[in-house]
PDB file of C-alpha atoms in Angstrom:
ATOM      1  CA  LYS A  65      91.280  19.212  85.513  1.00 70.00           C
ATOM      2  CA  ALA A  66      90.416  22.852  85.099  1.00 83.00           C
ATOM      3  CA  GLY A  67      93.160  24.932  83.526  1.00 93.00           C
ATOM      4  CA  VAL A  68      94.876  28.003  84.885  1.00 96.00           C
ATOM      5  CA  THR A  69      92.424  30.841  85.349  1.00 97.00           C
ATOM      6  CA  GLN A  70      93.077  34.559  85.615  1.00 98.00           C
ATOM      7  CA  THR A  71      90.836  37.386  86.683  1.00 97.00           C
ATOM      8  CA  PRO A  72      89.935  39.877  85.496  1.00 97.00           C
ATOM      9  CA  ARG A  73      90.451  39.254  81.794  1.00 97.00           C
ATOM     10  CA  TYR A  74      90.450  42.932  80.898  1.00 97.00           C
ATOM     11  CA  LEU A  75      91.247  45.994  82.936  1.00 96.00           C
ATOM     12  CA  ILE A  76      91.470  49.695  82.163  1.00 97.00           C
ATOM     13  CA  LYS A  77      93.232  51.988  84.616  1.00 97.00           C
ATOM     14  CA  THR A  78      94.688  55.477  84.594  1.00 97.00           C
ATOM     15  CA  ARG A  79      98.230  56.540  85.335  1.00 97.00           C
ATOM     16  CA  GLY A  80      99.073  56.611  89.022  1.00 97.00           C
ATOM     17  CA  GLN A  81      96.481  54.042  90.032  1.00 98.00           C
ATOM     18  CA  GLN A  82      97.288  50.588  91.295  1.00 98.00           C
ATOM     19  CA  VAL A  83      95.970  47.236  90.151  1.00 98.00           C
ATOM     20  CA  THR A  84      95.734  43.695  91.489  1.00 98.00           C
ATOM     21  CA  LEU A  85      95.566  40.680  89.203  1.00 98.00           C
ATOM     22  CA  SER A  86      94.660  37.181  90.300  1.00 98.00           C
ATOM     23  CA  CYS A  87      95.767  33.740  89.161  1.00 98.00           C
ATOM     24  CA  SER A  88      94.379  30.354  90.158  1.00 98.00           C
ATOM     25  CA  PRO A  89      96.722  27.496  89.229  1.00 96.00           C
ATOM     26  CA  ILE A  90      95.791  24.018  88.140  1.00 94.00           C
ATOM     27  CA  SER A  91      94.796  21.926  91.134  1.00 93.00           C
ATOM     28  CA  GLY A  92      97.904  20.413  92.710  1.00 90.00           C
ATOM     29  CA  HIS A  93     100.305  22.857  91.082  1.00 90.00           C
ATOM     30  CA  ARG A  94     102.316  24.717  93.689  1.00 90.00           C
ATOM     31  CA  SER A  95     104.508  26.933  91.545  1.00 91.00           C
ATOM     32  CA  VAL A  96     103.085  30.065  89.940  1.00 94.00           C
ATOM     33  CA  SER A  97     105.093  32.285  87.627  1.00 94.00           C
ATOM     34  CA  TRP A  98     104.088  35.649  86.197  1.00 97.00           C
ATOM     35  CA  TYR A  99     105.076  37.099  82.829  1.00 96.00           C
ATOM     36  CA  GLN A 100     104.497  40.397  81.056  1.00 97.00           C
ATOM     37  CA  GLN A 101     103.868  40.237  77.311  1.00 96.00           C
ATOM     38  CA  THR A 102     104.196  43.321  75.109  1.00 95.00           C
ATOM     39  CA  PRO A 103     104.696  43.674  71.345  1.00 90.00           C
ATOM     40  CA  GLY A 104     108.064  45.349  71.828  1.00 86.00           C
ATOM     41  CA  GLN A 105     109.642  43.292  74.602  1.00 89.00           C
ATOM     42  CA  GLY A 106     107.889  39.973  74.103  1.00 91.00           C
ATOM     43  CA  LEU A 107     107.415  37.691  77.097  1.00 94.00           C
ATOM     44  CA  GLN A 108     109.350  38.782  80.156  1.00 95.00           C
ATOM     45  CA  PHE A 109     109.567  36.976  83.475  1.00 93.00           C
ATOM     46  CA  LEU A 110     108.284  38.917  86.485  1.00 96.00           C
ATOM     47  CA  PHE A 111     108.507  36.517  89.439  1.00 93.00           C
ATOM     48  CA  GLU A 112     107.795  33.004  90.614  1.00 92.00           C
ATOM     49  CA  TYR A 113     106.194  31.792  93.815  1.00 93.00           C
ATOM     50  CA  PHE A 114     106.298  28.423  95.496  1.00 90.00           C
ATOM     51  CA  SER A 115     104.856  27.573  98.903  1.00 89.00           C
ATOM     52  CA  GLU A 116     103.967  31.217  99.513  1.00 93.00           C
ATOM     53  CA  THR A 117     107.589  32.303  98.950  1.00 93.00           C
ATOM     54  CA  GLN A 118     109.044  34.270  96.080  1.00 92.00           C
ATOM     55  CA  ARG A 119     111.834  32.083  94.688  1.00 87.00           C
ATOM     56  CA  ASN A 120     112.764  33.966  91.553  1.00 84.00           C
ATOM     57  CA  LYS A 121     112.462  37.559  90.436  1.00 89.00           C
ATOM     58  CA  GLY A 122     112.930  39.200  87.059  1.00 90.00           C
ATOM     59  CA  ASN A 123     114.237  42.655  86.255  1.00 91.00           C
ATOM     60  CA  PHE A 124     111.190  44.753  87.008  1.00 95.00           C
ATOM     61  CA  PRO A 125     110.939  47.755  89.346  1.00 96.00           C
ATOM     62  CA  GLY A 126     109.651  47.443  92.872  1.00 95.00           C
ATOM     63  CA  ARG A 127     106.235  48.735  91.736  1.00 97.00           C
ATOM     64  CA  PHE A 128     105.600  45.158  90.645  1.00 98.00           C
ATOM     65  CA  SER A 129     104.967  42.812  93.521  1.00 97.00           C
ATOM     66  CA  GLY A 130     103.183  39.588  94.173  1.00 97.00           C
ATOM     67  CA  ARG A 131     102.179  37.051  96.719  1.00 97.00           C
ATOM     68  CA  GLN A 132     100.944  33.513  96.979  1.00 97.00           C
ATOM     69  CA  PHE A 133      98.362  32.111  99.318  1.00 97.00           C
ATOM     70  CA  SER A 134      98.295  28.772 101.104  1.00 96.00           C
ATOM     71  CA  ASN A 135      95.990  27.341  98.413  1.00 94.00           C
ATOM     72  CA  SER A 136      98.619  28.287  95.779  1.00 95.00           C
ATOM     73  CA  ARG A 137      96.492  31.053  94.292  1.00 97.00           C
ATOM     74  CA  SER A 138      98.611  34.051  93.461  1.00 98.00           C
ATOM     75  CA  GLU A 139      98.122  37.756  93.030  1.00 98.00           C
ATOM     76  CA  MET A 140     100.320  40.382  91.487  1.00 98.00           C
ATOM     77  CA  ASN A 141     100.099  44.065  92.192  1.00 98.00           C
ATOM     78  CA  VAL A 142     101.325  47.013  90.200  1.00 98.00           C
ATOM     79  CA  SER A 143     101.394  50.339  91.991  1.00 96.00           C
ATOM     80  CA  THR A 144     101.677  53.829  90.517  1.00 97.00           C
ATOM     81  CA  LEU A 145     100.763  52.652  87.043  1.00 97.00           C
ATOM     82  CA  GLU A 146     102.625  54.030  84.034  1.00 97.00           C
ATOM     83  CA  LEU A 147     101.580  54.021  80.389  1.00 97.00           C
ATOM     84  CA  GLY A 148     104.314  51.483  79.686  1.00 96.00           C
ATOM     85  CA  ASP A 149     102.677  48.984  82.016  1.00 97.00           C
ATOM     86  CA  SER A 150      99.999  48.352  79.402  1.00 97.00           C
ATOM     87  CA  ALA A 151     100.463  44.704  78.523  1.00 97.00           C
ATOM     88  CA  LEU A 152      99.086  41.204  78.675  1.00 97.00           C
ATOM     89  CA  TYR A 153      99.953  39.692  82.037  1.00 98.00           C
ATOM     90  CA  LEU A 154     100.201  35.933  81.970  1.00 97.00           C
ATOM     91  CA  CYS A 155     100.555  33.556  84.828  1.00 97.00           C
ATOM     92  CA  ALA A 156     101.717  29.971  84.517  1.00 95.00           C
ATOM     93  CA  SER A 157     101.545  27.110  86.964  1.00 93.00           C
ATOM     94  CA  SER A 158     103.736  24.049  87.325  1.00 89.00           C
ATOM     95  CA  LEU A 159     103.659  20.801  89.203  1.00 85.00           C
ATOM     96  CA  VAL A 160     106.728  20.688  91.418  1.00 74.00           C
ATOM     97  CA  PHE A 161     108.700  17.545  92.155  1.00 68.00           C
ATOM     98  CA  SER A 162     112.436  17.068  92.242  1.00 62.00           C
ATOM     99  CA  GLY A 163     114.492  15.706  89.411  1.00 55.00           C
ATOM    100  CA  ALA A 164     111.895  16.291  86.718  1.00 58.00           C
ATOM    101  CA  VAL A 165     111.262  18.867  84.053  1.00 58.00           C
ATOM    102  CA  ASN A 166     107.964  20.513  84.743  1.00 73.00           C
ATOM    103  CA  GLU A 167     105.862  22.077  82.022  1.00 83.00           C
ATOM    104  CA  GLN A 168     104.472  25.517  82.678  1.00 89.00           C
ATOM    105  CA  PHE A 169     100.781  25.794  81.847  1.00 92.00           C
ATOM    106  CA  PHE A 170      99.686  29.304  80.984  1.00 95.00           C
ATOM    107  CA  GLY A 171      96.483  31.082  81.853  1.00 97.00           C
ATOM    108  CA  PRO A 172      94.537  33.204  79.341  1.00 96.00           C
ATOM    109  CA  GLY A 173      96.074  36.413  80.645  1.00 97.00           C
ATOM    110  CA  THR A 174      94.807  39.740  81.898  1.00 98.00           C
ATOM    111  CA  ARG A 175      94.902  42.543  79.364  1.00 97.00           C
ATOM    112  CA  LEU A 176      95.811  45.738  81.240  1.00 98.00           C
ATOM    113  CA  THR A 177      95.414  49.085  79.531  1.00 98.00           C
ATOM    114  CA  VAL A 178      96.773  52.182  81.251  1.00 97.00           C
ATOM    115  CA  LEU A 179      95.392  55.509  80.022  1.00 96.00           C
TER     116      LEU A 179
ATOM    117  CA  GLY B 193     121.349  36.709  82.992  1.00 74.00           C
ATOM    118  CA  GLU B 194     120.242  34.474  80.172  1.00 80.00           C
ATOM    119  CA  ASN B 195     119.894  35.983  76.686  1.00 88.00           C
ATOM    120  CA  VAL B 196     117.870  34.222  74.002  1.00 95.00           C
ATOM    121  CA  GLU B 197     117.996  35.208  70.327  1.00 96.00           C
ATOM    122  CA  GLN B 198     115.331  33.843  67.968  1.00 97.00           C
ATOM    123  CA  HIS B 199     115.351  33.902  64.155  1.00 97.00           C
ATOM    124  CA  PRO B 200     113.618  34.609  61.898  1.00 97.00           C
ATOM    125  CA  SER B 201     111.075  37.052  63.289  1.00 96.00           C
ATOM    126  CA  THR B 202     108.657  36.228  60.458  1.00 97.00           C
ATOM    127  CA  LEU B 203     108.428  33.168  58.254  1.00 98.00           C
ATOM    128  CA  SER B 204     106.044  32.529  55.393  1.00 98.00           C
ATOM    129  CA  VAL B 205     105.802  29.075  53.801  1.00 98.00           C
ATOM    130  CA  GLN B 206     103.523  27.232  51.439  1.00 98.00           C
ATOM    131  CA  GLU B 207     101.308  24.506  52.805  1.00 97.00           C
ATOM    132  CA  GLY B 208     103.207  21.232  52.811  1.00 97.00           C
ATOM    133  CA  ASP B 209     106.631  22.855  53.066  1.00 97.00           C
ATOM    134  CA  SER B 210     108.889  22.628  56.096  1.00 98.00           C
ATOM    135  CA  ALA B 211     109.585  25.450  58.542  1.00 98.00           C
ATOM    136  CA  VAL B 212     112.652  25.877  60.718  1.00 98.00           C
ATOM    137  CA  ILE B 213     113.060  28.353  63.581  1.00 98.00           C
ATOM    138  CA  LYS B 214     116.368  28.764  65.388  1.00 98.00           C
ATOM    139  CA  CYS B 215     117.310  30.032  68.822  1.00 98.00           C
ATOM    140  CA  THR B 216     120.629  30.692  70.504  1.00 97.00           C
ATOM    141  CA  TYR B 217     121.205  31.170  74.218  1.00 95.00           C
ATOM    142  CA  SER B 218     124.017  32.498  76.337  1.00 92.00           C
ATOM    143  CA  ASP B 219     124.087  30.560  79.616  1.00 87.00           C
ATOM    144  CA  SER B 220     125.849  27.234  79.154  1.00 84.00           C
ATOM    145  CA  ALA B 221     124.278  25.988  82.415  1.00 82.00           C
ATOM    146  CA  SER B 222     120.778  26.108  80.907  1.00 85.00           C
ATOM    147  CA  ASN B 223     119.289  22.677  80.534  1.00 85.00           C
ATOM    148  CA  TYR B 224     115.618  22.863  79.592  1.00 87.00           C
ATOM    149  CA  PHE B 225     114.401  24.194  76.245  1.00 92.00           C
ATOM    150  CA  PRO B 226     110.648  24.388  75.573  1.00 93.00           C
ATOM    151  CA  TRP B 227     108.854  25.701  72.514  1.00 97.00           C
ATOM    152  CA  TYR B 228     105.488  27.425  72.801  1.00 96.00           C
ATOM    153  CA  LYS B 229     102.848  28.167  70.173  1.00 97.00           C
ATOM    154  CA  GLN B 230     100.605  31.172  70.636  1.00 96.00           C
ATOM    155  CA  GLU B 231      97.641  31.672  68.338  1.00 96.00           C
ATOM    156  CA  LEU B 232      96.161  35.132  68.021  1.00 92.00           C
ATOM    157  CA  GLY B 233      94.357  36.111  71.206  1.00 90.00           C
ATOM    158  CA  LYS B 234      95.168  32.857  72.959  1.00 93.00           C
ATOM    159  CA  ARG B 235      97.527  31.672  75.651  1.00 95.00           C
ATOM    160  CA  PRO B 236     100.957  30.178  74.887  1.00 95.00           C
ATOM    161  CA  GLN B 237     100.846  26.404  74.734  1.00 95.00           C
ATOM    162  CA  LEU B 238     103.772  24.028  74.984  1.00 94.00           C
ATOM    163  CA  ILE B 239     104.257  22.053  71.780  1.00 96.00           C
ATOM    164  CA  ILE B 240     107.549  20.308  72.454  1.00 95.00           C
ATOM    165  CA  ASP B 241     110.471  20.515  74.836  1.00 92.00           C
ATOM    166  CA  ILE B 242     113.938  19.048  75.163  1.00 91.00           C
ATOM    167  CA  ARG B 243     116.381  18.522  77.987  1.00 85.00           C
ATOM    168  CA  SER B 244     120.104  19.071  77.791  1.00 78.00           C
ATOM    169  CA  ASN B 245     120.914  15.345  77.892  1.00 78.00           C
ATOM    170  CA  VAL B 246     119.019  14.773  74.640  1.00 80.00           C
ATOM    171  CA  GLY B 247     120.079  15.929  71.170  1.00 90.00           C
ATOM    172  CA  GLU B 248     116.808  15.526  69.319  1.00 94.00           C
ATOM    173  CA  LYS B 249     113.160  14.897  70.079  1.00 94.00           C
ATOM    174  CA  LYS B 250     110.318  14.300  67.677  1.00 96.00           C
ATOM    175  CA  ASP B 251     106.537  14.371  68.007  1.00 94.00           C
ATOM    176  CA  GLN B 252     104.676  13.665  64.781  1.00 95.00           C
ATOM    177  CA  ARG B 253     105.311  16.637  62.474  1.00 97.00           C
ATOM    178  CA  ILE B 254     107.403  18.654  64.904  1.00 98.00           C
ATOM    179  CA  ALA B 255     110.937  18.078  66.095  1.00 97.00           C
ATOM    180  CA  VAL B 256     113.476  19.949  68.168  1.00 97.00           C
ATOM    181  CA  THR B 257     117.240  19.626  67.934  1.00 96.00           C
ATOM    182  CA  LEU B 258     119.736  20.853  70.517  1.00 95.00           C
ATOM    183  CA  ASN B 259     123.421  21.598  70.154  1.00 94.00           C
ATOM    184  CA  LYS B 260     124.737  22.324  73.643  1.00 91.00           C
ATOM    185  CA  THR B 261     128.276  22.981  72.458  1.00 91.00           C
ATOM    186  CA  ALA B 262     127.136  25.712  70.110  1.00 93.00           C
ATOM    187  CA  LYS B 263     124.325  26.781  72.472  1.00 93.00           C
ATOM    188  CA  HIS B 264     121.573  26.684  69.924  1.00 94.00           C
ATOM    189  CA  PHE B 265     118.371  24.734  69.379  1.00 96.00           C
ATOM    190  CA  SER B 266     115.881  24.609  66.547  1.00 97.00           C
ATOM    191  CA  LEU B 267     112.233  23.822  65.913  1.00 98.00           C
ATOM    192  CA  HIS B 268     111.377  21.890  62.757  1.00 98.00           C
ATOM    193  CA  ILE B 269     107.837  21.616  61.449  1.00 98.00           C
ATOM    194  CA  THR B 270     107.285  19.337  58.470  1.00 97.00           C
ATOM    195  CA  GLU B 271     104.282  19.146  56.125  1.00 98.00           C
ATOM    196  CA  THR B 272     103.017  22.493  57.386  1.00 98.00           C
ATOM    197  CA  GLN B 273      99.276  23.144  57.481  1.00 97.00           C
ATOM    198  CA  PRO B 274      97.337  26.430  57.678  1.00 96.00           C
ATOM    199  CA  GLU B 275      96.487  25.670  61.335  1.00 96.00           C
ATOM    200  CA  ASP B 276     100.216  25.811  62.112  1.00 97.00           C
ATOM    201  CA  SER B 277     100.024  29.584  61.531  1.00 98.00           C
ATOM    202  CA  ALA B 278     100.837  31.238  64.863  1.00 97.00           C
ATOM    203  CA  VAL B 279     103.638  32.895  66.809  1.00 97.00           C
ATOM    204  CA  TYR B 280     106.230  30.429  68.049  1.00 98.00           C
ATOM    205  CA  PHE B 281     108.426  31.189  71.039  1.00 97.00           C
ATOM    206  CA  CYS B 282     111.532  29.384  72.148  1.00 97.00           C
ATOM    207  CA  ALA B 283     112.445  29.541  75.813  1.00 95.00           C
ATOM    208  CA  VAL B 284     115.254  28.570  78.120  1.00 92.00           C
ATOM    209  CA  ASP B 285     115.069  27.552  81.759  1.00 85.00           C
ATOM    210  CA  PRO B 286     118.392  27.604  83.602  1.00 74.00           C
ATOM    211  CA  ASN B 287     117.492  24.789  85.982  1.00 64.00           C
ATOM    212  CA  SER B 288     115.084  21.986  85.237  1.00 50.00           C
ATOM    213  CA  GLY B 289     115.744  20.204  88.512  1.00 51.00           C
ATOM    214  CA  GLY B 290     112.708  21.630  90.223  1.00 50.00           C
ATOM    215  CA  SER B 291     114.098  24.632  92.025  1.00 55.00           C
ATOM    216  CA  ASN B 292     113.777  27.291  89.362  1.00 58.00           C
ATOM    217  CA  TYR B 293     110.910  28.279  87.124  1.00 70.00           C
ATOM    218  CA  LYS B 294     112.184  31.305  85.279  1.00 81.00           C
ATOM    219  CA  LEU B 295     111.740  30.984  81.556  1.00 88.00           C
ATOM    220  CA  THR B 296     113.615  33.412  79.329  1.00 91.00           C
ATOM    221  CA  PHE B 297     111.824  33.702  76.004  1.00 94.00           C
ATOM    222  CA  GLY B 298     112.950  34.553  72.508  1.00 96.00           C
ATOM    223  CA  LYS B 299     111.104  37.410  70.800  1.00 95.00           C
ATOM    224  CA  GLY B 300     108.948  35.052  68.769  1.00 96.00           C
ATOM    225  CA  THR B 301     108.516  33.997  65.134  1.00 97.00           C
ATOM    226  CA  LEU B 302     105.315  34.729  63.264  1.00 97.00           C
ATOM    227  CA  LEU B 303     104.752  31.702  61.043  1.00 98.00           C
ATOM    228  CA  THR B 304     102.273  32.032  58.200  1.00 98.00           C
ATOM    229  CA  VAL B 305     101.332  28.946  56.228  1.00 97.00           C
ATOM    230  CA  ASN B 306      99.754  29.859  52.911  1.00 96.00           C
ATOM    231  CA  PRO B 307      97.209  27.409  51.468  1.00 93.00           C
TER     232      PRO B 307
END
């Protein structure tokens, strides 16, 4: 099976702009989670989607949003970019079935630089 | 919310020695504890995980131990090799039953194995 893919891999934006990142999960995986990775804060959970619904949300401002499509692909959007939004954005997909621990498989990430 | 502390932040060992990384967590309801390895410029990859109903799990040279009473778990790598050099992250998921995918990560340990 193909792994989790993310596009684009690199992105440069300026303050105030908005950006949309895309994540395609492993075939059959219905849960997609997003994380922000920075040197100072490490890996921080943004949100998780399952069946086109946001089930979990981390402690990020409303400028960070996401959605999931019927084919489980997910996008996240960051509006009014700030310098501090520069980070590696990782998505992870999981196979969902009850009563079992489900590994999260990570994508390669999108490196966002805000100037 | 969940708080995960990881120690040490850096660890340098000689090839063939053992390495131990420890994590503590705050939410006693947490019941899934994965460990991820992230090589420079690459995505995090699961190397081992443990559920709350198990005290220890081993996979070749790596092992994880869990003490639910004390709320801490540890990664043990024996006979370290230079290719073990990477950043290791512990993580905690509050609900492994399939309804939550919200990993809280430790800040990471940079392991360097010197030949």
